[in-house]
Short mmCIF file of C-alpha atoms in Angstrom, two decimals:
data_model
loop_
_atom_site.label_atom_id
_atom_site.label_comp_id
_atom_site.label_asym_id
_atom_site.label_seq_id
_atom_site.Cartn_x
_atom_site.Cartn_y
_atom_site.Cartn_z
CA UNK A 1 -0.27 -0.01 -0.08
CA UNK A 2 2.93 2.05 0.99
CA UNK A 3 4.41 1.59 -2.16
CA UNK A 4 1.60 2.30 -4.29
CA UNK A 5 0.99 5.68 -2.50
CA UNK A 6 4.68 6.27 -3.56
CA UNK A 7 4.38 5.67 -6.81
CA UNK A 8 1.05 7.59 -7.23
CA UNK A 9 2.84 10.38 -5.70
CA UNK A 10 5.71 10.41 -7.96
CA UNK A 11 3.24 10.14 -11.01
CA UNK A 12 1.78 13.33 -9.72
CA UNK A 13 5.00 15.08 -9.12
CA UNK A 14 6.92 14.88 -11.96
CA UNK A 15 4.91 16.28 -14.52
CA UNK A 16 4.67 19.83 -12.52
CA UNK A 17 8.67 19.33 -12.06
CA UNK A 18 9.12 18.97 -16.03
CA UNK A 19 6.37 22.01 -16.53
CA UNK A 20 8.45 24.20 -14.51
CA UNK A 21 11.66 24.05 -16.80
CA UNK A 22 10.08 25.61 -19.85
CA UNK A 23 8.07 28.29 -17.95
CA UNK A 24 11.47 29.09 -16.39
CA UNK A 25 13.11 29.37 -19.41
CA UNK A 26 10.20 31.27 -21.37
CA UNK A 27 10.33 33.65 -18.49
CA UNK A 28 14.40 34.29 -18.87
CA UNK A 29 13.48 34.63 -22.31
CA UNK A 30 10.87 37.10 -21.97
CA UNK A 31 13.15 39.01 -19.48
CA UNK A 32 16.12 39.29 -21.83
CA UNK A 33 13.88 40.27 -24.56
CA UNK A 34 12.43 43.42 -22.77
CA UNK A 35 16.07 44.12 -21.38
CA UNK A 36 17.17 44.32 -25.11
CA UNK A 37 14.33 46.40 -26.21
CA UNK A 38 15.08 49.04 -23.43
CA UNK A 39 18.81 49.05 -24.43
CA UNK A 40 17.62 49.50 -28.14
CA UNK A 41 15.51 52.36 -27.21
CA UNK A 42 18.28 54.27 -25.46
CA UNK A 43 20.22 53.94 -28.71
CA UNK A 44 17.53 55.46 -30.76
CA UNK A 45 17.32 58.17 -28.04
CA UNK A 46 21.16 58.99 -28.24
CA UNK A 47 20.61 60.10 -31.99
CA UNK A 48 19.04 63.45 -33.20
CA UNK A 49 17.36 61.65 -36.37
CA UNK A 50 14.60 59.09 -35.65
CA UNK A 51 14.99 57.18 -39.22
CA UNK A 52 16.78 57.57 -42.28
CA UNK A 53 15.79 57.01 -45.47
CA UNK A 54 17.69 55.85 -48.80
CA UNK A 55 16.93 55.47 -52.46
CA UNK A 56 16.72 51.75 -51.85
CA UNK A 57 14.37 52.17 -48.64
CA UNK A 58 11.91 54.59 -50.90
CA UNK A 59 11.80 51.63 -53.22
CA UNK A 60 10.54 49.20 -50.56
CA UNK A 61 8.68 51.58 -49.39
CA UNK A 62 6.91 52.08 -52.62
CA UNK A 63 6.26 48.25 -53.03
CA UNK A 64 4.40 47.83 -49.84
CA UNK A 65 2.33 50.91 -50.52
CA UNK A 66 1.00 49.30 -54.21
CA UNK A 67 0.51 46.13 -52.29
CA UNK A 68 -1.65 47.84 -49.82
CA UNK A 69 -3.25 49.61 -52.82
CA UNK A 70 -4.19 46.46 -54.25
CA UNK A 71 -1.16 46.48 -57.18
CA UNK A 72 0.37 43.66 -55.72
CA UNK A 73 4.05 43.43 -54.96
CA UNK A 74 5.48 45.60 -57.80
CA UNK A 75 7.07 49.10 -57.45
CA UNK A 76 6.58 51.96 -59.73
CA UNK A 77 9.72 53.69 -59.14
CA UNK A 78 13.36 53.18 -59.37
CA UNK A 79 15.94 52.74 -57.12
CA UNK A 80 16.74 56.28 -57.75
CA UNK A 81 13.09 57.70 -57.29
CA UNK A 82 12.78 58.15 -61.07
CA UNK A 83 9.21 56.63 -61.99
CA UNK A 84 9.91 53.40 -64.40
CA UNK A 85 7.54 51.42 -66.78
CA UNK A 86 9.17 47.96 -65.19
CA UNK A 87 9.47 46.90 -62.35
CA UNK A 88 12.25 45.97 -59.63
CA UNK A 89 11.51 42.74 -58.66
CA UNK A 90 13.13 42.43 -54.79
CA UNK A 91 12.45 39.82 -52.39
CA UNK A 92 9.14 39.76 -50.83
CA UNK A 93 9.62 39.38 -47.10
CA UNK A 94 10.65 42.97 -45.95
CA UNK A 95 8.25 44.97 -48.15
CA UNK A 96 5.24 42.69 -46.59
CA UNK A 97 6.87 43.97 -43.40
CA UNK A 98 6.55 47.35 -44.42
CA UNK A 99 3.04 46.80 -45.74
CA UNK A 100 2.22 45.19 -42.44
CA UNK A 101 3.43 48.44 -40.15
CA UNK A 102 1.74 50.44 -42.95
CA UNK A 103 -1.59 49.01 -42.61
CA UNK A 104 -1.58 49.27 -38.62
CA UNK A 105 0.06 52.90 -38.64
CA UNK A 106 -0.50 54.50 -42.03
CA UNK A 107 1.59 55.02 -45.03
CA UNK A 108 5.23 55.81 -44.65
CA UNK A 109 4.82 55.52 -40.86
CA UNK A 110 9.03 55.29 -40.91
CA UNK A 111 9.18 55.93 -37.26
CA UNK A 112 6.78 52.19 -36.69
CA UNK A 113 9.26 50.97 -39.11
CA UNK A 114 12.12 51.82 -36.84
CA UNK A 115 10.08 50.09 -34.08
CA UNK A 116 10.07 46.90 -36.06
CA UNK A 117 13.50 46.89 -36.41
CA UNK A 118 14.54 47.59 -32.89
CA UNK A 119 11.93 44.59 -32.04
CA UNK A 120 14.36 42.28 -34.60
CA UNK A 121 17.00 43.91 -33.00
CA UNK A 122 16.20 42.58 -29.65
CA UNK A 123 14.70 38.91 -30.76
CA UNK A 124 18.50 38.68 -32.52
CA UNK A 125 20.23 39.44 -29.03
CA UNK A 126 18.00 36.79 -27.39
CA UNK A 127 18.76 34.28 -30.27
CA UNK A 128 22.41 35.07 -29.69
CA UNK A 129 21.87 34.21 -26.06
CA UNK A 130 19.97 31.10 -27.11
CA UNK A 131 23.47 30.18 -29.66
CA UNK A 132 25.50 30.45 -26.44
CA UNK A 133 23.81 28.26 -24.55
CA UNK A 134 24.36 25.67 -27.22
CA UNK A 135 28.02 26.46 -27.81
CA UNK A 136 29.01 27.48 -24.34
CA UNK A 137 26.48 26.57 -21.79
CA UNK A 138 23.88 28.44 -19.96
CA UNK A 139 26.76 30.05 -17.71
CA UNK A 140 28.58 32.09 -20.64
CA UNK A 141 25.37 32.95 -22.70
CA UNK A 142 25.15 36.30 -21.61
CA UNK A 143 28.43 36.96 -22.94
CA UNK A 144 26.86 36.91 -27.17
CA UNK A 145 23.98 38.31 -25.50
CA UNK A 146 25.86 41.02 -24.25
CA UNK A 147 27.97 41.80 -27.36
CA UNK A 148 24.96 41.72 -29.78
CA UNK A 149 23.28 44.51 -27.84
CA UNK A 150 26.56 46.52 -27.51
CA UNK A 151 27.42 46.10 -31.47
CA UNK A 152 27.13 50.00 -32.65
CA UNK A 153 26.69 49.37 -36.53
CA UNK A 154 23.35 47.29 -35.52
CA UNK A 155 22.20 50.00 -33.42
CA UNK A 156 22.92 52.41 -36.12
CA UNK A 157 21.59 50.58 -39.01
CA UNK A 158 18.15 49.69 -37.37
CA UNK A 159 17.50 53.60 -38.13
CA UNK A 160 17.38 52.97 -41.89
CA UNK A 161 14.27 51.81 -43.93
CA UNK A 162 16.29 49.08 -45.43
CA UNK A 163 16.70 45.20 -45.17
CA UNK A 164 19.68 45.09 -42.49
CA UNK A 165 17.68 44.63 -39.50
CA UNK A 166 15.57 41.85 -40.97
CA UNK A 167 18.46 40.12 -42.75
CA UNK A 168 20.67 40.33 -39.54
CA UNK A 169 17.69 38.89 -37.68
CA UNK A 170 17.42 35.76 -40.33
CA UNK A 171 21.10 35.42 -40.54
CA UNK A 172 20.95 35.15 -36.32
CA UNK A 173 18.34 32.82 -36.46
CA UNK A 174 20.13 30.55 -39.39
CA UNK A 175 22.99 30.07 -37.07
CA UNK A 176 21.46 29.27 -34.45
CA UNK A 177 19.53 26.40 -36.09
CA UNK A 178 22.84 25.54 -37.38
CA UNK A 179 24.46 25.03 -34.04
CA UNK A 180 21.19 23.01 -32.85
CA UNK A 181 21.64 20.69 -35.73
CA UNK A 182 25.65 20.09 -34.76
CA UNK A 183 24.37 19.18 -31.38
CA UNK A 184 21.77 16.93 -32.57
CA UNK A 185 23.97 15.47 -35.75
CA UNK A 186 24.14 11.85 -34.09
CA UNK A 187 20.40 12.00 -34.10
CA UNK A 188 18.96 15.20 -36.07
CA UNK A 189 15.32 15.83 -35.48
CA UNK A 190 13.27 16.04 -38.95
CA UNK A 191 11.71 19.26 -37.07
CA UNK A 192 15.56 21.00 -37.24
CA UNK A 193 16.37 19.98 -40.54
CA UNK A 194 12.97 21.65 -41.87
CA UNK A 195 13.36 24.38 -39.80
CA UNK A 196 17.03 24.83 -41.00
CA UNK A 197 15.90 24.95 -44.68
CA UNK A 198 12.80 27.06 -44.04
CA UNK A 199 14.94 29.69 -42.42
CA UNK A 200 17.23 29.62 -45.38
CA UNK A 201 14.44 30.20 -47.81
CA UNK A 202 13.06 32.93 -45.68
CA UNK A 203 16.20 34.66 -45.30
CA UNK A 204 17.01 34.09 -49.12
CA UNK A 205 13.59 36.12 -49.84
CA UNK A 206 15.07 38.93 -47.66
CA UNK A 207 18.40 39.17 -49.49
CA UNK A 208 19.47 36.30 -51.99
CA UNK A 209 23.17 35.86 -50.49
CA UNK A 210 22.54 32.05 -49.25
CA UNK A 211 21.61 31.07 -52.66
CA UNK A 212 25.03 29.83 -53.21
CA UNK A 213 25.55 28.26 -49.79
CA UNK A 214 24.39 24.87 -50.62
CA UNK A 215 27.58 23.08 -51.90
CA UNK A 216 29.17 24.67 -48.54
CA UNK A 217 26.50 23.14 -46.16
CA UNK A 218 26.59 19.79 -47.93
CA UNK A 219 30.27 19.72 -47.44
CA UNK A 220 29.75 20.22 -43.83
CA UNK A 221 26.80 18.17 -43.26
CA UNK A 222 29.05 15.23 -44.88
CA UNK A 223 32.33 16.14 -42.52
CA UNK A 224 29.93 16.07 -39.57
CA UNK A 225 28.32 12.87 -40.52
CA UNK A 226 32.15 11.36 -40.72
CA UNK A 227 31.99 11.11 -44.57
CA UNK A 228 28.75 8.81 -44.52
CA UNK A 229 27.26 9.76 -47.70
CA UNK A 230 23.83 8.36 -47.32
CA UNK A 231 23.02 9.50 -44.09
CA UNK A 232 24.58 12.94 -44.99
CA UNK A 233 22.24 13.12 -48.13
CA UNK A 234 19.31 12.27 -46.53
CA UNK A 235 19.73 15.68 -44.20
CA UNK A 236 21.03 17.48 -46.82
CA UNK A 237 17.65 16.69 -49.45
CA UNK A 238 15.52 17.51 -46.52
CA UNK A 239 16.75 20.70 -45.85
CA UNK A 240 17.19 21.62 -49.79
CA UNK A 241 13.71 20.29 -50.43
CA UNK A 242 12.35 22.48 -47.68
CA UNK A 243 14.08 25.59 -49.09
CA UNK A 244 12.88 25.01 -52.79
CA UNK A 245 9.06 24.58 -51.21
CA UNK A 246 9.67 28.21 -49.21
CA UNK A 247 10.93 30.13 -52.07
CA UNK A 248 8.42 28.56 -54.66
CA UNK A 249 5.88 30.64 -54.49
CA UNK A 250 7.64 33.60 -55.19
CA UNK A 251 9.69 32.26 -58.06
CA UNK A 252 6.65 30.73 -59.74
CA UNK A 253 5.31 33.96 -59.33
CA UNK A 254 7.78 35.46 -61.09
CA UNK A 255 8.01 33.17 -63.95
CA UNK A 256 4.47 33.85 -64.19
CA UNK A 257 4.49 37.42 -64.56
CA UNK A 258 8.01 38.12 -66.07
CA UNK A 259 8.32 35.10 -68.11
CA UNK A 260 11.77 34.26 -66.74
CA UNK A 261 12.91 32.51 -64.01
CA UNK A 262 13.52 34.90 -61.31
CA UNK A 263 14.29 33.07 -57.63
CA UNK A 264 14.51 36.38 -56.13
CA UNK A 265 15.39 39.63 -57.41
CA UNK A 266 16.29 40.68 -61.03
CA UNK A 267 18.28 43.88 -60.22
CA UNK A 268 22.16 44.18 -59.26
CA UNK A 269 24.28 43.16 -62.39
CA UNK A 270 25.62 46.77 -62.92
CA UNK A 271 27.22 46.48 -59.32
CA UNK A 272 28.36 42.56 -60.42
CA UNK A 273 29.91 44.18 -63.33
CA UNK A 274 31.54 47.21 -61.39
CA UNK A 275 32.85 44.52 -59.01
CA UNK A 276 34.53 42.60 -61.52
CA UNK A 277 35.60 45.15 -63.98
CA UNK A 278 39.54 44.81 -63.95
CA UNK A 279 39.90 48.61 -64.15
CA UNK A 280 37.45 49.18 -60.90
CA UNK A 281 39.52 50.69 -57.60
CA UNK A 282 38.45 48.01 -55.41
CA UNK A 283 38.47 50.27 -52.19
CA UNK A 284 36.51 52.73 -54.04
CA UNK A 285 32.47 52.90 -52.81
CA UNK A 286 30.26 51.78 -55.50
CA UNK A 287 28.81 54.69 -57.54
CA UNK A 288 27.64 54.47 -61.14
CA UNK A 289 30.31 57.00 -62.32
CA UNK A 290 33.00 56.22 -60.34
CA UNK A 291 36.69 56.63 -62.74
CA UNK A 292 36.66 53.28 -63.72
CA UNK A 293 33.49 52.54 -65.01
CA UNK A 294 34.01 51.91 -68.67
CA UNK A 295 32.91 55.23 -70.26
CA UNK A 296 31.89 53.50 -73.56
CA UNK A 297 30.46 50.92 -72.33
CA UNK A 298 28.06 52.68 -69.90
CA UNK A 299 27.37 55.32 -72.90
CA UNK A 300 26.00 52.30 -74.77
CA UNK A 301 24.10 50.61 -72.16
CA UNK A 302 22.58 53.59 -70.95
CA UNK A 303 20.64 53.76 -73.80
CA UNK A 304 19.08 50.26 -73.34
CA UNK A 305 15.88 49.34 -71.36
CA UNK A 306 16.35 48.40 -68.07
CA UNK A 307 16.19 44.61 -68.61
CA UNK A 308 18.43 44.47 -71.50
CA UNK A 309 21.01 46.88 -69.27
CA UNK A 310 20.74 43.98 -66.43
CA UNK A 311 21.33 41.25 -68.87
CA UNK A 312 24.57 43.03 -70.31
CA UNK A 313 25.93 43.94 -67.06
CA UNK A 314 25.91 40.11 -65.92
CA UNK A 315 27.34 38.72 -68.83
CA UNK A 316 29.86 41.50 -69.13
CA UNK A 317 30.85 40.78 -65.33
CA UNK A 318 30.93 36.92 -65.94
CA UNK A 319 33.11 37.77 -69.09
CA UNK A 320 35.72 39.23 -66.86
CA UNK A 321 35.61 36.46 -64.61
CA UNK A 322 36.36 33.72 -67.47
CA UNK A 323 38.83 36.09 -68.84
CA UNK A 324 40.72 36.71 -65.75
CA UNK A 325 40.39 34.03 -63.51
CA UNK A 326 43.58 34.85 -61.12
CA UNK A 327 43.13 38.45 -60.98
CA UNK A 328 39.40 38.05 -59.99
CA UNK A 329 40.54 36.21 -57.26
CA UNK A 330 43.20 38.81 -56.27
CA UNK A 331 40.45 41.37 -56.59
CA UNK A 332 37.95 39.72 -54.48
CA UNK A 333 40.26 38.92 -51.80
CA UNK A 334 41.29 42.65 -51.91
CA UNK A 335 37.81 43.80 -51.42
CA UNK A 336 37.24 41.38 -48.95
CA UNK A 337 40.31 42.61 -46.66
CA UNK A 338 38.90 46.15 -47.45
CA UNK A 339 35.28 45.55 -46.54
CA UNK A 340 35.09 42.45 -44.11
CA UNK A 341 38.34 43.18 -42.18
CA UNK A 342 39.11 46.47 -41.57
CA UNK A 343 37.27 49.01 -39.34
CA UNK A 344 34.89 51.23 -40.51
CA UNK A 345 36.37 54.80 -40.92
CA UNK A 346 33.47 57.46 -39.90
CA UNK A 347 34.79 59.83 -42.27
CA UNK A 348 34.29 57.55 -45.39
CA UNK A 349 31.03 55.83 -43.88
CA UNK A 350 28.53 56.87 -41.56
CA UNK A 351 29.75 58.70 -38.47
CA UNK A 352 27.71 56.60 -36.19
CA UNK A 353 27.74 57.05 -32.51
CA UNK A 354 30.35 54.30 -30.93
CA UNK A 355 31.87 53.90 -34.34
CA UNK A 356 35.06 52.94 -32.54
CA UNK A 357 34.10 49.88 -30.96
CA UNK A 358 33.94 48.19 -34.50
CA UNK A 359 37.80 47.59 -34.62
CA UNK A 360 37.45 46.03 -31.31
CA UNK A 361 34.78 43.93 -32.22
CA UNK A 362 36.86 42.89 -35.47
CA UNK A 363 39.79 42.33 -33.40
CA UNK A 364 37.95 40.03 -30.73
CA UNK A 365 36.33 38.03 -33.41
CA UNK A 366 39.64 37.47 -35.68
CA UNK A 367 41.23 36.18 -32.22
CA UNK A 368 38.15 33.76 -31.98
CA UNK A 369 38.67 32.65 -35.47
CA UNK A 370 42.29 31.52 -34.76
CA UNK A 371 41.01 29.75 -31.34
CA UNK A 372 38.17 28.03 -33.36
CA UNK A 373 40.71 26.01 -35.81
CA UNK A 374 41.39 23.94 -32.32
CA UNK A 375 37.48 23.12 -32.14
CA UNK A 376 36.45 23.00 -35.52
CA UNK A 377 33.47 20.30 -34.97
CA UNK A 378 31.79 22.83 -32.70
CA UNK A 379 32.66 26.17 -34.66
CA UNK A 380 33.29 24.79 -38.05
CA UNK A 381 29.73 26.00 -39.34
CA UNK A 382 30.98 29.70 -38.16
CA UNK A 383 34.25 29.49 -40.49
CA UNK A 384 32.51 28.36 -43.28
CA UNK A 385 29.61 30.75 -43.02
CA UNK A 386 32.16 33.63 -42.63
CA UNK A 387 34.45 32.52 -45.51
CA UNK A 388 31.37 32.03 -47.39
CA UNK A 389 29.57 34.92 -46.74
CA UNK A 390 32.57 37.49 -46.62
CA UNK A 391 33.83 35.95 -50.20
CA UNK A 392 30.50 35.82 -51.81
CA UNK A 393 29.55 39.82 -51.50
CA UNK A 394 33.09 40.56 -52.21
CA UNK A 395 33.00 38.98 -55.70
CA UNK A 396 29.67 40.69 -56.36
CA UNK A 397 30.39 44.06 -55.73
CA UNK A 398 32.64 46.70 -54.56
CA UNK A 399 31.50 48.35 -51.39
CA UNK A 400 32.40 50.24 -48.65
CA UNK A 401 31.85 50.56 -44.81
CA UNK A 402 29.81 48.31 -42.41
CA UNK A 403 26.39 48.05 -44.24
CA UNK A 404 27.37 44.82 -46.29
CA UNK A 405 29.45 43.71 -43.13
CA UNK A 406 26.60 43.33 -40.78
CA UNK A 407 24.99 39.91 -41.92
CA UNK A 408 28.55 38.64 -41.08
CA UNK A 409 28.90 39.97 -37.31
CA UNK A 410 26.60 37.71 -35.62
CA UNK A 411 29.28 34.91 -36.61
CA UNK A 412 32.07 37.36 -35.58
CA UNK A 413 30.60 38.07 -32.38
CA UNK A 414 30.37 34.41 -31.57
CA UNK A 415 33.85 34.08 -32.22
CA UNK A 416 34.65 37.17 -30.03
CA UNK A 417 32.51 35.39 -27.04
CA UNK A 418 34.61 32.37 -27.52
CA UNK A 419 37.75 34.34 -26.78
CA UNK A 420 35.95 36.07 -23.77
CA UNK A 421 34.63 32.39 -22.52
CA UNK A 422 38.10 31.26 -22.83
CA UNK A 423 39.91 33.78 -20.98
CA UNK A 424 37.15 33.91 -17.90
CA UNK A 425 37.62 29.92 -17.75
CA UNK A 426 41.56 30.24 -17.88
CA UNK A 427 41.29 32.97 -14.94
CA UNK A 428 38.86 30.56 -12.96
CA UNK A 429 41.24 27.70 -13.67
CA UNK A 430 44.37 29.44 -12.40
CA UNK A 431 42.23 30.86 -9.20
CA UNK A 432 41.38 27.23 -8.34
CA UNK A 433 44.92 26.15 -9.28
CA UNK A 434 46.59 29.00 -6.66
CA UNK A 435 43.95 28.01 -3.98
CA UNK A 436 44.75 24.36 -3.95
CA UNK A 437 48.42 25.53 -4.23
CA UNK A 438 47.89 27.71 -0.94
CA UNK A 439 45.97 24.58 0.67
CA UNK A 440 49.04 22.23 -0.05
CA UNK A 441 51.28 25.16 1.92
CA UNK A 442 49.20 25.41 4.64
CA UNK A 443 48.96 21.63 5.26
#
């Protein structure tokens, strides 16, 4: 009888205990989120302007307005603010987010858009915390959380009506799911694989820089599975299939409307041309009239319709790469160094508050890159993503400053967190060693 009572008590007690843990975790997550919101609002208060609008921002805003007016996800102005007869096709996620804000608060409510960016920024910090739990344990998860909130370029670019805050959020989530998959790799859950594919698809529908990532992802999965091809192929196919499924409605819509295969967007070829024209100055910010822009080519192409311009610039860029492969690699690596591994120059770029911290974040991250080589199984996905993203962006265009570097900074912050965690653990170990030694002397 006593045994039955004990069993009964145990059965009723265990569910209460198991329910407490997720509720406690949810409470902590919410608490961290609201702390992050408060810090983000303090950042905003430190600037005289509440928001910034660029030509690209006006383009996204115009698409959102047209969508709310029943014209679909189409734009009626170009990236230079001039009326166009043809759509610039861009990823649908950010215009839909703008449309949601405009639908609630009114058209061109840019201040509310910044509020959305603040929410995404706070969520990114919380996701960095959760990634820190996976990589370093709960004791040290606050380190990537704090570093994410302290990075000045994140705060500055959240005031722009642009895709930056949204894309940084999707990349931060992408890295978290990769870390989760790495932890589960012996027996990965199907749910994790499907979520990873969905996040890649959504990220591409914000900005399509992960479109070329699949060979890198496939190699990493195969390596993580100990070169077991069948198992790796199963995971890889589930991820790719889910990515295609998420992206397919937009691709099908584009094919039906424009009678050509446009997986995400149909513009950017002039930047691709400028980035790979052998005459282009590799540390010069992209502008259409920079001195190395071939004047004869530009004069000829400016007379063509925009769709033909995009096609011609893309073909010219590809021809330059094929004709000058060694020079292409040299120039891409030079651009990569200028963009990703040098601190932001405020005179050349944005003069943001706290911009001097950028160099310390870069230095800390690069030290973490070195340390990660000794723990490849855990941090290999960060190395591959950082190398891939910085190379692909540098291959495509010529840029300056921090905008295009922002999406790689969640990985660099995790690398920097590795350094801080290693230092703290070293100090703790040294302190324990000294105490033991002192105890030995006392005996």
